[in-house]
Amino acid sequence: MKAVVYDGPRTISVKEVPDARIERPTDALVRITTTNICGSDLHMYDRRTDLQPGTVLGHENMGEVIEVGEGVDLVKVGDMVCLPFNVSCGACANYNQGLTAYCLVANPAPGMAGAAYGYADMGPYTGGQAELLRVPWADFNCLVLPPDAREISRQKDYVMLSDIFPTGWHATELACVQPGDSVAVYGAGPVGLLAACSAIIKGASKVMVVDRHPDRLRLADQIGAIPIDDSKVSPVDQILEQTGGVGADRGCEAVGHPSAADAWT
Ligand SMILES: [Zn+2]
């Protein structure tokens, strides 16, 4: 199959690699139809991790199930599925507490909890920026989608369920956004925009998004948020003005990783 392979820092290429295949009875094999490049991939691309050269990247994936192991009950061949990036066994003690990102079983490295596709130190699972993806513990790790997931235009929405949309949603959970709140979101990359979108879904009365890239601010405007360009105005003054001098009820920070400094200078 063809796959996106990490060859070393800032060196990535599309190569022929061995086909992903069913390895255990609880696996499914998915033909990838849509996949994303994530900001997290840049940590590996820029050598902020110890990713092994030869790794197939890609943890934001969706596609069609083309084969299932004999231990798979719920997922069927032909199902369109989204694959949340955290791999979990669906049975361990952490899973039972809802901590699916810290599965005690999926990552065989000593002392490590949690696994993901195509990611440094997250277990042996190859990524989905490829034609085929092996999905372990498929009954748990496949989110079966409605029939319209065959439409490519809908796939661009559904694939966001693999990582970015829940990440943005989680920012609003951490911020305890309630209906009627005013919300300030710093950063209008994919996570910030989907945090803004999530706040709107939750009934926020006003969502303000601070960034300095015109294309991102346009998208914030399109989803119904108030764009604030902090290269032109003071975001603090703007937020105070928008909130009658009180300030935002809630805040979501979607910039803070040090690597963001590259993009902001
Ligand atoms: Zn991601």
CSV table of C-alpha atoms and ligand atoms in Angstrom, one decimal:
chain,number,residue,atom,x,y,z
A,1,MET,CA,0.0,0.0,0.0
A,2,LYS,CA,1.0,3.6,-0.3
A,3,ALA,CA,1.6,5.5,3.0
A,4,VAL,CA,3.1,8.7,4.3
A,5,VAL,CA,6.3,7.7,6.0
A,6,TYR,CA,8.5,9.7,8.4
A,7,ASP,CA,12.1,9.4,7.2
A,8,GLY,CA,13.7,11.9,9.7
A,9,PRO,CA,13.4,15.5,10.8
A,10,ARG,CA,11.4,17.5,8.2
A,11,THR,CA,11.7,14.6,5.8
A,12,ILE,CA,8.4,12.9,4.9
A,13,SER,CA,7.6,11.0,1.7
A,14,VAL,CA,4.9,8.8,0.2
A,15,LYS,CA,6.2,5.2,-0.1
A,16,GLU,CA,5.2,1.7,-0.8
A,17,VAL,CA,5.0,-0.2,2.5
A,18,PRO,CA,3.6,-3.7,3.5
A,19,ASP,CA,-0.2,-3.7,3.5
A,20,ALA,CA,-1.8,-3.3,6.9
A,21,ARG,CA,-3.6,-6.6,7.7
A,22,ILE,CA,-5.7,-8.3,10.3
A,23,GLU,CA,-3.2,-9.5,13.0
A,24,ARG,CA,-5.6,-10.5,15.9
A,25,PRO,CA,-9.2,-11.8,15.9
A,26,THR,CA,-10.4,-8.5,17.4
A,27,ASP,CA,-8.9,-6.4,14.6
A,28,ALA,CA,-10.7,-4.7,11.7
A,29,LEU,CA,-9.1,-3.6,8.4
A,30,VAL,CA,-10.2,-0.2,7.2
A,31,ARG,CA,-9.7,1.3,3.7
A,32,ILE,CA,-9.0,4.9,4.4
A,33,THR,CA,-11.2,7.3,2.5
A,34,THR,CA,-10.4,10.6,4.4
A,35,THR,CA,-7.6,11.5,6.8
A,36,ASN,CA,-6.2,14.7,8.3
A,37,ILE,CA,-2.8,16.1,8.9
A,38,CYS,CA,-2.8,17.2,12.6
A,39,GLY,CA,-0.8,20.0,14.3
A,40,SER,CA,0.5,17.2,16.5
A,41,ASP,CA,2.1,15.6,13.5
A,42,LEU,CA,4.3,18.7,13.4
A,43,HIS,CA,5.9,17.8,16.8
A,44,MET,CA,7.3,14.7,15.1
A,45,TYR,CA,8.0,16.4,11.8
A,46,ASP,CA,10.1,19.1,13.7
A,47,ARG,CA,11.9,16.5,15.8
A,48,ARG,CA,10.3,17.4,19.2
A,49,THR,CA,9.8,13.6,19.7
A,50,ASP,CA,12.0,10.5,19.3
A,51,LEU,CA,9.8,9.1,16.5
A,52,GLN,CA,11.5,6.2,14.7
A,53,PRO,CA,12.2,6.8,11.0
A,54,GLY,CA,10.0,4.5,8.9
A,55,THR,CA,6.9,5.2,10.9
A,56,VAL,CA,3.6,5.7,9.0
A,57,LEU,CA,1.9,8.9,10.3
A,58,GLY,CA,-1.7,9.7,10.7
A,59,HIS,CA,-4.1,9.5,13.7
A,60,GLU,CA,-7.2,11.3,12.3
A,61,ASN,CA,-8.8,8.7,10.1
A,62,MET,CA,-12.0,7.4,8.7
A,63,GLY,CA,-12.9,4.9,6.0
A,64,GLU,CA,-14.7,1.7,5.1
A,65,VAL,CA,-14.4,-1.6,6.9
A,66,ILE,CA,-13.2,-4.1,4.4
A,67,GLU,CA,-12.4,-7.1,6.7
A,68,VAL,CA,-13.0,-8.0,10.3
A,69,GLY,CA,-11.4,-10.7,12.5
A,70,GLU,CA,-13.5,-13.5,13.8
A,71,GLY,CA,-13.7,-11.9,17.3
A,72,VAL,CA,-15.4,-8.7,16.0
A,73,ASP,CA,-19.1,-8.7,16.7
A,74,LEU,CA,-20.5,-5.1,16.3
A,75,VAL,CA,-18.6,-3.7,13.3
A,76,LYS,CA,-19.4,-5.1,9.9
A,77,VAL,CA,-17.7,-5.2,6.5
A,78,GLY,CA,-19.0,-2.2,4.6
A,79,ASP,CA,-19.5,0.0,7.6
A,80,MET,CA,-18.2,3.5,7.3
A,81,VAL,CA,-16.2,4.3,10.5
A,82,CYS,CA,-14.3,7.1,12.1
A,83,LEU,CA,-11.4,6.0,14.3
A,84,PRO,CA,-10.8,8.2,17.4
A,85,PHE,CA,-7.0,8.6,17.7
A,86,ASN,CA,-6.6,7.1,21.1
A,87,VAL,CA,-6.5,3.3,20.9
A,88,SER,CA,-8.1,1.5,23.9
A,89,CYS,CA,-8.8,-2.1,24.7
A,90,GLY,CA,-12.3,-1.2,25.9
A,91,ALA,CA,-12.0,-3.3,29.0
A,92,CYS,CA,-9.2,-2.2,31.4
A,93,ALA,CA,-9.5,-0.4,34.7
A,94,ASN,CA,-8.7,3.0,33.2
A,95,TYR,CA,-11.2,2.4,30.4
A,96,ASN,CA,-13.9,1.6,33.0
A,97,GLN,CA,-13.3,5.0,34.6
A,98,GLY,CA,-13.7,6.7,31.2
A,99,LEU,CA,-9.9,7.3,30.8
A,100,THR,CA,-9.7,5.8,27.3
A,101,ALA,CA,-6.7,7.9,26.5
A,102,TYR,CA,-4.8,6.0,29.3
A,103,CYS,CA,-5.5,2.4,28.3
A,104,LEU,CA,-3.4,0.0,30.5
A,105,VAL,CA,-3.2,-2.7,27.8
A,106,ALA,CA,-2.8,-1.1,24.4
A,107,ASN,CA,0.7,0.2,24.8
A,108,PRO,CA,3.2,-2.6,25.5
A,109,ALA,CA,6.1,-0.3,26.5
A,110,PRO,CA,6.9,-0.7,30.2
A,111,GLY,CA,5.3,1.9,32.5
A,112,MET,CA,3.3,3.5,29.6
A,113,ALA,CA,-0.4,4.0,29.5
A,114,GLY,CA,-2.2,5.1,26.4
A,115,ALA,CA,-1.8,4.4,22.7
A,116,ALA,CA,-2.5,6.0,19.3
A,117,TYR,CA,-2.0,5.4,15.6
A,118,GLY,CA,1.2,6.6,14.0
A,119,TYR,CA,2.5,8.5,17.0
A,120,ALA,CA,5.8,8.7,18.9
A,121,ASP,CA,5.8,6.6,22.1
A,122,MET,CA,2.1,5.6,21.7
A,123,GLY,CA,2.5,1.9,20.9
A,124,PRO,CA,3.0,-0.2,17.7
A,125,TYR,CA,0.0,1.0,15.7
A,126,THR,CA,0.8,2.4,12.3
A,127,GLY,CA,-0.9,5.5,11.0
A,128,GLY,CA,-3.8,6.1,8.7
A,129,GLN,CA,-2.2,8.5,6.2
A,130,ALA,CA,-2.1,5.3,4.1
A,131,GLU,CA,-4.4,3.3,2.0
A,132,LEU,CA,-5.2,0.7,4.7
A,133,LEU,CA,-5.3,0.8,8.5
A,134,ARG,CA,-5.4,-2.0,11.1
A,135,VAL,CA,-7.8,-1.1,13.9
A,136,PRO,CA,-7.2,-3.1,17.1
A,137,TRP,CA,-10.2,-3.9,19.4
A,138,ALA,CA,-12.4,-2.8,16.6
A,139,ASP,CA,-15.7,-3.1,18.4
A,140,PHE,CA,-14.5,-0.4,20.8
A,141,ASN,CA,-12.3,1.7,18.5
A,142,CYS,CA,-14.6,2.1,15.5
A,143,LEU,CA,-17.3,4.8,15.6
A,144,VAL,CA,-19.8,3.5,13.0
A,145,LEU,CA,-21.1,6.4,11.0
A,146,PRO,CA,-24.5,7.0,9.2
A,147,PRO,CA,-24.9,6.1,5.5
A,148,ASP,CA,-24.2,9.7,4.3
A,149,ALA,CA,-20.6,9.1,5.4
A,150,ARG,CA,-20.0,7.7,1.9
A,151,GLU,CA,-20.3,11.3,0.5
A,152,ILE,CA,-16.9,12.9,0.4
A,153,SER,CA,-18.4,16.3,1.4
A,154,ARG,CA,-19.7,14.7,4.7
A,155,GLN,CA,-16.4,12.9,5.2
A,156,LYS,CA,-14.7,16.2,5.7
A,157,ASP,CA,-17.0,16.8,8.7
A,158,TYR,CA,-17.0,13.2,10.1
A,159,VAL,CA,-13.2,12.9,10.0
A,160,MET,CA,-13.1,15.8,12.5
A,161,LEU,CA,-14.6,13.4,15.1
A,162,SER,CA,-11.3,11.5,15.2
A,163,ASP,CA,-9.5,14.2,17.2
A,164,ILE,CA,-9.9,17.9,16.5
A,165,PHE,CA,-13.6,18.3,17.2
A,166,PRO,CA,-13.4,16.5,20.6
A,167,THR,CA,-10.3,18.4,21.5
A,168,GLY,CA,-12.0,21.7,20.9
A,169,TRP,CA,-15.1,20.4,22.7
A,170,HIS,CA,-13.0,19.3,25.6
A,171,ALA,CA,-11.5,22.9,25.9
A,172,THR,CA,-15.1,24.1,26.5
A,173,GLU,CA,-15.7,21.3,29.0
A,174,LEU,CA,-12.5,22.3,31.0
A,175,ALA,CA,-13.8,25.9,30.8
A,176,CYS,CA,-17.2,24.8,32.1
A,177,VAL,CA,-19.0,26.7,29.3
A,178,GLN,CA,-22.7,27.0,30.1
A,179,PRO,CA,-25.6,28.3,28.0
A,180,GLY,CA,-25.6,32.1,28.1
A,181,ASP,CA,-21.9,32.5,28.8
A,182,SER,CA,-19.6,34.8,26.9
A,183,VAL,CA,-16.5,32.9,25.8
A,184,ALA,CA,-13.0,34.1,24.7
A,185,VAL,CA,-11.0,31.7,22.6
A,186,TYR,CA,-7.3,32.4,22.0
A,187,GLY,CA,-6.1,30.9,18.8
A,188,ALA,CA,-8.1,30.2,15.7
A,189,GLY,CA,-6.3,27.1,14.5
A,190,PRO,CA,-8.4,24.0,14.1
A,191,VAL,CA,-8.7,23.4,17.9
A,192,GLY,CA,-9.6,27.0,18.6
A,193,LEU,CA,-12.2,27.2,15.8
A,194,LEU,CA,-13.8,24.0,17.0
A,195,ALA,CA,-13.7,25.2,20.6
A,196,ALA,CA,-15.6,28.3,19.4
A,197,CYS,CA,-18.0,26.0,17.4
A,198,SER,CA,-18.5,23.9,20.5
A,199,ALA,CA,-19.2,26.9,22.7
A,200,ILE,CA,-21.8,28.0,20.1
A,201,ILE,CA,-23.4,24.6,20.1
A,202,LYS,CA,-23.5,24.8,23.9
A,203,GLY,CA,-25.5,28.0,23.8
A,204,ALA,CA,-22.8,30.6,24.5
A,205,SER,CA,-24.3,34.1,24.2
A,206,LYS,CA,-21.1,35.5,22.6
A,207,VAL,CA,-17.9,33.9,21.4
A,208,MET,CA,-14.9,36.0,20.7
A,209,VAL,CA,-11.9,34.5,18.9
A,210,VAL,CA,-8.4,36.1,19.0
A,211,ASP,CA,-5.9,35.5,16.3
A,212,ARG,CA,-3.9,37.4,13.7
A,213,HIS,CA,-4.2,35.3,10.6
A,214,PRO,CA,-6.9,36.8,8.3
A,215,ASP,CA,-7.9,33.4,6.9
A,216,ARG,CA,-8.5,32.0,10.3
A,217,LEU,CA,-10.4,35.1,11.5
A,218,ARG,CA,-12.6,34.8,8.4
A,219,LEU,CA,-13.5,31.3,9.4
A,220,ALA,CA,-14.2,32.4,13.0
A,221,ASP,CA,-16.6,35.0,11.6
A,222,GLN,CA,-18.3,32.4,9.3
A,223,ILE,CA,-19.2,30.1,12.2
A,224,GLY,CA,-20.8,33.0,14.1
A,225,ALA,CA,-17.9,34.1,16.4
A,226,ILE,CA,-16.6,37.6,16.8
A,227,PRO,CA,-13.1,37.7,15.3
A,228,ILE,CA,-10.5,39.9,17.1
A,229,ASP,CA,-7.2,40.6,15.3
A,230,ASP,CA,-4.6,41.1,18.0
A,231,SER,CA,-2.0,42.3,15.5
A,232,LYS,CA,-4.2,45.4,15.0
A,233,VAL,CA,-6.0,46.0,18.3
A,234,SER,CA,-5.7,45.1,22.0
A,235,PRO,CA,-7.7,41.9,22.5
A,236,VAL,CA,-8.2,42.7,26.2
A,237,ASP,CA,-9.8,46.1,25.3
A,238,GLN,CA,-11.9,44.5,22.6
A,239,ILE,CA,-13.2,41.7,25.0
A,240,LEU,CA,-13.9,44.3,27.7
A,241,GLU,CA,-15.8,46.4,25.2
A,242,GLN,CA,-17.8,43.3,24.0
A,243,THR,CA,-18.7,42.4,27.5
A,244,GLY,CA,-19.8,45.7,29.0
A,245,GLY,CA,-16.4,46.1,30.8
A,246,VAL,CA,-16.8,42.8,32.7
A,247,GLY,CA,-14.6,40.4,30.6
A,248,ALA,CA,-15.5,37.0,29.3
A,249,ASP,CA,-17.2,34.5,31.5
A,250,ARG,CA,-15.1,31.6,30.2
A,251,GLY,CA,-11.8,31.3,28.3
A,252,CYS,CA,-10.3,28.6,26.1
A,253,GLU,CA,-6.6,28.7,25.3
A,254,ALA,CA,-5.7,27.1,22.0
A,255,VAL,CA,-2.2,28.5,21.3
A,256,GLY,CA,0.0,27.8,24.3
A,257,HIS,CA,2.4,25.1,23.0
A,258,PRO,CA,5.9,26.6,22.7
A,259,SER,CA,6.0,25.5,19.1
A,260,ALA,CA,3.3,28.0,18.3
A,261,ALA,CA,5.9,30.7,18.7
A,262,ASP,CA,7.3,29.7,15.2
A,263,ALA,CA,4.0,30.8,13.7
A,264,TRP,CA,3.6,33.9,15.7
A,265,THR,CA,6.9,35.7,15.0
B,1,ZN,ZN,-4.6,15.0,15.9
